[in-house]
Short mmCIF file of C-alpha atoms and ligand atoms in Angstrom, two decimals:
data_model
loop_
_atom_site.label_atom_id
_atom_site.label_comp_id
_atom_site.label_asym_id
_atom_site.label_seq_id
_atom_site.Cartn_x
_atom_site.Cartn_y
_atom_site.Cartn_z
CA MET P 637 108.36 130.67 97.19
CA SER P 638 107.04 131.34 93.71
CA ILE P 639 108.13 134.07 91.31
CA THR P 640 107.14 137.49 92.64
CA ILE P 641 106.07 140.77 91.05
CA GLN P 642 109.29 142.29 92.47
CA GLN P 643 111.30 139.72 90.49
CA LEU P 644 109.52 140.78 87.28
CA MET P 645 110.52 144.42 87.94
CA GLN P 646 114.12 143.32 88.56
CA TRP P 647 114.15 141.31 85.33
CA LYS P 648 113.03 144.39 83.39
CA GLN P 649 115.99 146.34 84.83
CA GLN P 650 118.36 143.47 84.02
CA GLY P 651 116.97 142.98 80.49
CA ARG P 652 115.95 139.37 81.28
CA ALA P 653 112.84 138.70 79.14
CA ILE P 654 109.70 137.37 80.87
CA ALA P 655 107.93 134.28 79.45
CA VAL P 656 104.16 134.22 79.99
CA LEU P 657 101.62 131.63 78.80
CA THR P 658 97.95 130.91 79.44
CA ALA P 659 96.48 127.86 81.19
CA TYR P 660 92.89 126.84 81.82
CA ASP P 661 93.20 123.50 83.65
CA TYR P 662 95.36 121.52 86.08
CA GLY P 663 97.12 119.34 83.50
CA MET P 664 98.43 122.12 81.26
CA ALA P 665 99.25 124.35 84.24
CA ARG P 666 101.45 121.57 85.67
CA LEU P 667 103.29 121.14 82.34
CA LEU P 668 103.87 124.90 81.88
CA ASP P 669 105.06 125.28 85.46
CA THR P 670 107.45 122.33 85.21
CA ALA P 671 108.80 123.64 81.89
CA GLY P 672 109.75 126.91 83.60
CA VAL P 673 107.18 129.49 82.45
CA ASP P 674 107.55 132.65 84.59
CA VAL P 675 103.92 133.80 84.70
CA ILE P 676 100.84 131.64 84.13
CA LEU P 677 97.79 133.64 83.12
CA VAL P 678 94.31 132.19 83.41
CA GLY P 679 93.20 134.40 80.54
CA ASP P 680 89.60 135.04 79.66
CA SER P 681 90.61 133.59 76.28
CA LEU P 682 89.33 130.56 78.25
CA ALA P 683 85.91 131.53 76.83
CA MET P 684 87.09 131.06 73.23
CA VAL P 685 89.73 128.33 73.29
CA ALA P 686 88.37 126.06 76.03
CA LEU P 687 84.64 126.81 76.17
CA GLY P 688 83.99 127.38 72.46
CA TYR P 689 82.46 130.89 72.59
CA GLU P 690 83.12 133.31 69.71
CA THR P 691 84.29 136.12 72.00
CA THR P 692 85.40 136.48 75.62
CA LEU P 693 82.20 138.33 76.56
CA PRO P 694 79.99 135.44 77.78
CA LEU P 695 82.50 134.21 80.40
CA THR P 696 81.17 134.44 83.96
CA LEU P 697 83.11 134.89 87.18
CA ALA P 698 81.88 131.45 88.33
CA GLU P 699 83.33 129.81 85.20
CA MET P 700 86.61 131.66 85.65
CA LEU P 701 86.82 130.63 89.33
CA HIS P 702 86.17 126.98 88.45
CA HIS P 703 89.09 126.94 85.96
CA ALA P 704 91.42 129.13 88.03
CA LYS P 705 91.09 126.75 91.00
CA ALA P 706 92.17 123.85 88.77
CA VAL P 707 95.14 125.85 87.45
CA ARG P 708 96.13 126.75 91.02
CA ARG P 709 96.57 123.06 91.83
CA GLY P 710 99.07 122.70 88.95
CA VAL P 711 101.20 125.81 89.59
CA LYS P 712 104.07 125.66 92.06
CA ASN P 713 106.71 128.16 90.84
CA ALA P 714 105.17 130.56 88.34
CA LEU P 715 103.32 133.72 89.34
CA MET P 716 99.62 133.03 88.79
CA VAL P 717 97.56 135.88 87.32
CA VAL P 718 93.81 135.62 86.64
CA ASP P 719 91.76 137.75 84.22
CA LEU P 720 88.63 139.46 85.52
CA PRO P 721 85.82 138.57 83.05
CA PHE P 722 83.79 141.16 81.13
CA LEU P 723 81.44 143.20 83.35
CA THR P 724 82.80 141.83 86.60
CA TYR P 725 84.86 145.00 87.20
CA GLN P 726 83.82 147.80 84.81
CA GLU P 727 80.82 148.98 86.86
CA SER P 728 82.75 150.45 89.81
CA PRO P 729 85.98 150.05 91.80
CA GLN P 730 83.86 148.33 94.46
CA GLN P 731 82.61 145.73 91.97
CA ALA P 732 86.21 145.19 90.83
CA MET P 733 87.29 144.72 94.46
CA ARG P 734 84.61 142.07 95.06
CA SER P 735 85.55 140.15 91.91
CA ALA P 736 89.30 140.40 92.52
CA GLY P 737 88.74 139.37 96.13
CA GLN P 738 86.95 136.19 95.04
CA VAL P 739 89.66 135.38 92.49
CA MET P 740 92.37 135.76 95.14
CA LYS P 741 90.60 134.20 98.14
CA GLU P 742 88.81 131.33 96.40
CA ALA P 743 91.20 130.51 93.51
CA GLY P 744 94.49 131.55 95.10
CA ALA P 745 95.47 134.02 92.34
CA GLN P 746 98.50 136.15 93.18
CA ALA P 747 97.38 138.98 90.89
CA VAL P 748 94.52 139.97 88.62
CA LYS P 749 94.48 141.38 85.09
CA LEU P 750 91.93 143.80 83.70
CA GLU P 751 91.51 145.58 80.37
CA GLY P 752 91.58 149.30 79.55
CA GLY P 753 93.55 152.14 81.03
CA TYR P 754 92.06 155.59 81.04
CA PRO P 755 90.76 157.31 83.13
CA GLU P 756 88.12 155.25 84.99
CA MET P 757 90.09 152.03 84.80
CA ALA P 758 93.19 153.68 86.23
CA GLN P 759 91.08 154.73 89.22
CA THR P 760 89.92 151.15 89.66
CA VAL P 761 93.51 149.91 89.46
CA ARG P 762 94.56 152.42 92.15
CA TYR P 763 91.68 151.28 94.38
CA LEU P 764 92.69 147.62 94.07
CA VAL P 765 96.40 148.28 94.51
CA GLN P 766 95.74 150.33 97.66
CA ALA P 767 93.97 147.28 99.07
CA GLY P 768 97.02 145.10 98.38
CA ILE P 769 95.83 143.49 95.15
CA PRO P 770 98.54 143.37 92.44
CA VAL P 771 97.09 144.39 89.06
CA MET P 772 98.34 143.71 85.54
CA GLY P 773 96.92 146.13 82.95
CA HIS P 774 96.05 145.37 79.32
CA VAL P 775 95.91 147.96 76.50
CA GLY P 776 95.88 148.00 72.71
CA LEU P 777 93.57 145.31 71.38
CA THR P 778 91.34 144.68 74.37
CA PRO P 779 89.16 141.69 73.37
CA GLN P 780 86.39 142.56 75.84
CA SER P 781 85.75 145.66 73.66
CA VAL P 782 85.72 143.66 70.41
CA HIS P 783 82.38 145.06 69.24
CA GLN P 784 83.42 148.63 69.95
CA LEU P 785 86.72 148.06 68.11
CA GLY P 786 84.95 146.45 65.12
CA GLY P 787 86.75 143.10 65.40
CA PHE P 788 90.04 141.65 66.62
CA ARG P 789 92.06 144.30 64.75
CA LYS P 790 95.47 145.83 65.22
CA GLN P 791 95.26 149.00 67.34
CA GLY P 792 97.32 152.21 67.55
CA LYS P 793 97.86 152.61 63.81
CA THR P 794 97.23 156.38 63.68
CA ALA P 795 99.28 158.93 65.64
CA GLU P 796 96.21 159.82 67.69
CA ALA P 797 95.39 156.19 68.54
CA ALA P 798 99.03 155.48 69.39
CA ASP P 799 99.10 158.48 71.69
CA ARG P 800 95.97 157.29 73.47
CA ILE P 801 97.46 153.83 74.10
CA LEU P 802 100.69 155.38 75.43
CA THR P 803 98.66 157.64 77.74
CA GLU P 804 96.68 154.64 79.00
CA ALA P 805 99.83 152.63 79.72
CA ILE P 806 101.34 155.56 81.66
CA ALA P 807 98.06 156.02 83.58
CA LEU P 808 98.14 152.33 84.55
CA GLU P 809 101.74 152.59 85.78
CA ASN P 810 100.88 155.75 87.77
CA ALA P 811 97.90 153.92 89.29
CA GLY P 812 100.21 151.19 90.60
CA ALA P 813 99.90 148.37 88.04
CA PHE P 814 102.91 146.03 88.25
CA ALA P 815 102.96 145.17 84.51
CA VAL P 816 100.96 145.86 81.38
CA VAL P 817 100.01 143.65 78.44
CA LEU P 818 100.37 145.33 75.03
CA GLU P 819 98.19 143.46 72.54
CA HIS P 820 98.33 143.74 68.72
CA ILE P 821 99.90 147.19 68.34
CA PRO P 822 102.78 148.36 66.10
CA ALA P 823 106.22 147.24 67.31
CA LYS P 824 107.49 150.83 67.28
CA LEU P 825 104.72 151.95 69.64
CA ALA P 826 105.34 148.95 71.93
CA MET P 827 109.05 149.85 72.04
CA GLU P 828 108.26 153.46 72.94
CA ILE P 829 105.90 152.37 75.74
CA THR P 830 108.47 149.83 77.00
CA GLN P 831 111.15 152.54 77.16
CA LYS P 832 108.86 155.05 78.91
CA LEU P 833 107.50 152.70 81.60
CA THR P 834 109.41 151.46 84.63
CA ILE P 835 107.06 148.46 84.95
CA PRO P 836 107.44 145.48 82.55
CA THR P 837 105.48 145.38 79.30
CA ILE P 838 104.28 141.96 78.13
CA GLY P 839 103.67 141.86 74.39
CA ILE P 840 101.35 139.77 72.24
CA GLY P 841 101.51 140.73 68.58
CA ALA P 842 103.47 143.82 69.65
CA GLY P 843 106.96 143.07 68.30
CA ALA P 844 110.23 142.05 69.86
CA HIS P 845 110.99 145.02 72.10
CA CYS P 846 108.63 144.33 75.01
CA ASP P 847 110.01 143.18 78.38
CA GLY P 848 108.19 139.86 78.01
CA GLN P 849 105.94 137.91 75.67
CA VAL P 850 102.63 136.12 76.15
CA LEU P 851 100.81 133.68 73.89
CA VAL P 852 97.61 131.68 74.19
CA THR P 853 98.99 128.18 74.83
CA PRO P 854 96.71 126.19 72.47
CA ASP P 855 97.83 128.58 69.67
CA LEU P 856 101.53 127.85 70.10
CA LEU P 857 100.82 124.12 70.37
CA GLY P 858 98.82 124.08 67.12
CA LEU P 859 95.59 123.15 68.91
CA SER P 860 93.40 126.16 68.07
CA ALA P 861 90.66 126.23 65.44
CA TRP P 862 91.69 129.81 64.58
CA GLN P 863 94.73 131.83 65.51
CA PRO P 864 95.91 135.42 65.05
CA PRO P 865 98.57 136.14 62.36
CA PHE P 866 101.35 137.00 64.83
CA VAL P 867 101.39 133.58 66.57
CA LYS P 868 104.36 131.25 66.15
CA THR P 869 103.28 127.61 66.19
CA TYR P 870 105.94 125.64 68.10
CA ALA P 871 104.25 122.24 67.70
CA ASN P 872 101.46 120.78 65.61
CA LEU P 873 99.67 118.74 68.25
CA GLU P 874 96.34 118.72 66.40
CA GLU P 875 97.84 116.36 63.82
CA GLY P 876 99.49 114.11 66.44
CA VAL P 877 96.39 113.95 68.64
CA THR P 878 94.08 113.23 65.68
CA GLN P 879 96.36 110.43 64.45
CA ALA P 880 96.58 108.84 67.91
CA ILE P 881 92.80 108.93 68.34
CA GLN P 882 92.13 107.52 64.87
CA GLN P 883 94.56 104.66 65.62
CA TYR P 884 92.83 103.98 68.95
CA CYS P 885 89.38 103.89 67.28
CA GLN P 886 90.67 101.59 64.57
CA GLU P 887 92.37 99.21 67.07
CA VAL P 888 89.27 99.04 69.30
CA ARG P 889 87.06 98.24 66.32
CA SER P 890 89.46 95.62 64.94
CA ARG P 891 89.95 94.18 68.48
CA GLN P 892 93.71 94.82 68.35
CA PHE P 893 93.37 96.76 71.64
CA PRO P 894 93.41 95.55 74.36
CA GLN P 895 95.53 92.51 73.68
O1 KIV E 86 92.87 136.20 77.78
C1 KIV E 86 94.05 136.08 77.45
O2 KIV E 86 94.54 134.98 77.16
C2 KIV E 86 94.87 137.27 77.41
C3 KIV E 86 96.23 137.18 76.79
C4 KIV E 86 96.10 136.98 75.34
C5 KIV E 86 97.07 138.33 77.12
O3 KIV E 86 94.46 138.29 77.84
#
């Protein structure tokens, strides 16, 4: 039995922090799962870090399903959550249900994540939850709204903006979301939201006081062309991979490999 949403709730009560990372293919999903990551998110950051788009907007549901199915084959213990791509859920709760249904039935996701909180999105979350679909919310910097936000900028910096994000997070909890991602907001605001909610908050660029943390895996491994300022790079694989490939090319050309 894999990690459950009930376990995440329990961990919040016990103060046990939740470790979340993203995966986009079988190989990395297997490594993350074996290393003991609690929640594996097939994030729509897939569009940027694996497919080379400049934003998450072009990603289709078909592309997401293709990658999520591969991740499913690598995940045994972690809870697997899949992002609903831009415009596959915003139109109506019924559209969201169809997309979430495909992600769960075809790719074996145990939960879906969607962006935004108030008020239409909270209604959509309630609709999905009533049908038995666990939903993770996502507020603060919501990359699917990048053009409306004027870039990948920190959110909630004014009292009014902070209040709106808090209201959205509460609306998501009231609608039945089992957790909420807080992206790129002031640490003080993230702490206030974390204290007010009974469901776990998962922070990214939101300080140390969330119930869990999430990063985009290629960022922490030093494999991304660009990364946000709040990322900690735990390994510099770009250097190691480049060196290994240069050595291979050189040995093939000089006929050192194969021996
Ligand atoms: O798409 C993604 O990877 C995400 C995380 C950054 C939370 O939404």
